[in-house]
C-alpha positions as a Python dict, from the first residue, in 0.01 Angstrom:
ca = {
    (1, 'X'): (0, 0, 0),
    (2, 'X'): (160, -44, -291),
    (3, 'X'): (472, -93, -183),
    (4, 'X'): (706, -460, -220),
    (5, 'X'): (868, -536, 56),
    (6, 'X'): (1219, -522, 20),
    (7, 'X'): (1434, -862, -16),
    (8, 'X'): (1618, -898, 284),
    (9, 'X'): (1367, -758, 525),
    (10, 'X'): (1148, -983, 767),
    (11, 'X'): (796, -916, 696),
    (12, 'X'): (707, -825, 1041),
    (13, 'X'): (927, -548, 1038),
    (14, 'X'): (818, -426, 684),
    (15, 'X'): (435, -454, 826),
    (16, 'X'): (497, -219, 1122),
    (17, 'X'): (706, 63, 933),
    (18, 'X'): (356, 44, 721),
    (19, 'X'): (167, 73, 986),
    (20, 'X'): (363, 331, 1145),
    (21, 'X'): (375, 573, 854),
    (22, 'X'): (-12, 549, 781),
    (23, 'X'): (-28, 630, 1159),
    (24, 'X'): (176, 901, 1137),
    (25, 'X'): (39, 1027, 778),
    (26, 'X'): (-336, 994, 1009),
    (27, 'X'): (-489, 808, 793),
    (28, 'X'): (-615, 532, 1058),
    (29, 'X'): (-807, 897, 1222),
    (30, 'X'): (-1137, 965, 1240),
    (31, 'X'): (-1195, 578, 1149),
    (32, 'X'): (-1605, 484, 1255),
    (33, 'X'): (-1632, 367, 1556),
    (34, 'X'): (-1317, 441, 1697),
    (35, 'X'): (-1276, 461, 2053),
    (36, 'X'): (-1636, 263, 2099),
    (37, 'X'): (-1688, -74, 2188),
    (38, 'X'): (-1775, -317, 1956),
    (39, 'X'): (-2109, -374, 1969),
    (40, 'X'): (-2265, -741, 2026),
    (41, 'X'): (-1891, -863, 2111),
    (42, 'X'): (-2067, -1013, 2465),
    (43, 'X'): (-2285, -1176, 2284),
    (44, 'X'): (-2222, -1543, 2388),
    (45, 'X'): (-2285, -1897, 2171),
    (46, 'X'): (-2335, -1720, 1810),
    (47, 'X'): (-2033, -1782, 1663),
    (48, 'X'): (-2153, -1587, 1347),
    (49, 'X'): (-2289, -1242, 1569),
    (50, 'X'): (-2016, -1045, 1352),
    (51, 'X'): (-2127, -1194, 997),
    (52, 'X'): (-2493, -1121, 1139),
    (53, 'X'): (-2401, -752, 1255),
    (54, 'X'): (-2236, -695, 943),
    (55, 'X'): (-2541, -791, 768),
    (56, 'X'): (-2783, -575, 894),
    (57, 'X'): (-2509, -277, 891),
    (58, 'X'): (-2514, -298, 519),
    (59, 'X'): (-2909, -344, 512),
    (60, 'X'): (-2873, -757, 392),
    (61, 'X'): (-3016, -1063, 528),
    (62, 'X'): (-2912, -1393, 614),
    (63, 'X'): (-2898, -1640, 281),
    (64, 'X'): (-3162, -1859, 254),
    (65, 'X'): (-3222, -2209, 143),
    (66, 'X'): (-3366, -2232, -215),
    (67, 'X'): (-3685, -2385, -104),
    (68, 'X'): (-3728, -2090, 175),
    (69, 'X'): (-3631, -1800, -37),
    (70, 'X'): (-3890, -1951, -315),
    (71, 'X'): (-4137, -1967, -5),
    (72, 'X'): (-4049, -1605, 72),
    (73, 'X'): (-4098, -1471, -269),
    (74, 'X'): (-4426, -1625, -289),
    (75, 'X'): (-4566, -1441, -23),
    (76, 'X'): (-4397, -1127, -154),
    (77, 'X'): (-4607, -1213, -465),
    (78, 'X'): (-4921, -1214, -319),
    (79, 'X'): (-4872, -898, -152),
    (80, 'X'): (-4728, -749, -432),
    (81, 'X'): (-5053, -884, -606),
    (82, 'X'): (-5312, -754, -339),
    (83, 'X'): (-5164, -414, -409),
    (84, 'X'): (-5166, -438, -828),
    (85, 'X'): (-5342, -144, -995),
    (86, 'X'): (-5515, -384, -1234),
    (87, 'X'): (-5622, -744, -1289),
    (88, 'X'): (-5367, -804, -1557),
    (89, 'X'): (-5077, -712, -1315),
    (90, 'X'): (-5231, -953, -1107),
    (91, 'X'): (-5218, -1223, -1338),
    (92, 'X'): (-4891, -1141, -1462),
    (93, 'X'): (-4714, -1128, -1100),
    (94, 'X'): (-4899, -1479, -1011),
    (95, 'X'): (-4798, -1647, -1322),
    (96, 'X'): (-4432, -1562, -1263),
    (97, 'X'): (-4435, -1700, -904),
    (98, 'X'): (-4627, -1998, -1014),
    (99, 'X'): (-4387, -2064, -1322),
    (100, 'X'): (-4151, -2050, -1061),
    (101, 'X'): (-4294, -2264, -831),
    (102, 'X'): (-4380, -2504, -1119),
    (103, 'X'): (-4001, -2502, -1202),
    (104, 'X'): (-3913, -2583, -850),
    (105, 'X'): (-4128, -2894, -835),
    (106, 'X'): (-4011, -3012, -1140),
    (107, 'X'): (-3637, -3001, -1096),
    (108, 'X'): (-3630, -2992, -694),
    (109, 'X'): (-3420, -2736, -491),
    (110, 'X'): (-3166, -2819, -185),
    (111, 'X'): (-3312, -2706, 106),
    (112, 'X'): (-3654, -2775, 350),
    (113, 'X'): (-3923, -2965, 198),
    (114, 'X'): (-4081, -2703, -76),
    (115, 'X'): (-4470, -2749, 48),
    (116, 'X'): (-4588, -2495, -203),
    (117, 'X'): (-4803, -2504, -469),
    (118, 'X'): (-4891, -2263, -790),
    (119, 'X'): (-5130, -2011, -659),
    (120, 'X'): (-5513, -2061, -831),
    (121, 'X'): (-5488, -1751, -1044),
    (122, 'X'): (-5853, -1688, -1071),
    (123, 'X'): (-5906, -1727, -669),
    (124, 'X'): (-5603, -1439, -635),
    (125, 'X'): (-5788, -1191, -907),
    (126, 'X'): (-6115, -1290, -741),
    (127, 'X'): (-5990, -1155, -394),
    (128, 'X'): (-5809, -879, -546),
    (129, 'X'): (-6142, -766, -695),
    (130, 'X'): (-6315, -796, -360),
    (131, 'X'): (-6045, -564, -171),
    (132, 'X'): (-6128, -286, -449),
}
């Protein structure tokens, strides 16, 4: 629609002629989900139930806090770690969180109370060793 809308013409009338010649060129057929209901539409008291639907259509998740997503990623660390080919890949993936983590602590992030500390590298490569 790249159209202007000519000077002189309301806007609601400009609007429907567009409308009406996309209809009518079919371009609003074979649209997804047409003719279906909308799904989650009963869903009562979640004000946000599309934002969340259109979320997990495209595969994303909710935005955390700072302080949780740092929380998250340090458990995605240590299973990232358990399943290292080598003790130096260990190392390396707990030293990032931990720098991280260190980071955090010093500068603070918005968000729930942190409760997180560095990881003790050598108790990580110890258990790592164990599993193999």
């Amino acid at each position: 629609m790249t159209e202007r809308k000519p000077l002189g013409m309301p806007f609601e009338t400009w609007v429907d002629r567009q409308i009406r010649e996309a209809e009518e060129r079919g371009e609003f057929d074979n649209l997804p989900g047409k003719g279906k209901p909308i799904p989650d539409l009963d869903k009562v008291g979640d004000e946000l139930w599309w934002v969340k639907q259109k979320l997990r259509g495209e595969g994303l998740s909710m935005p955390l806090p700072p302080t949780l997503a740092l929380r998250k990623e340090a458990e995605e660390s240590l299973e990232a770690a358990a399943k290292a080919r080598s003790e130096g890949e260990v190392r390396l993936i707990i030293n990032e969180i931990n720098d991280r983590i260190r980071e955090a602590i010093r500068t603070g992030l918005s968000g729930p109370p942190l409760n997180l500390m560095p990881f003790d590298v050598e108790r990580v490569v110890s258990e790592w060793r164990a599993r193999r």
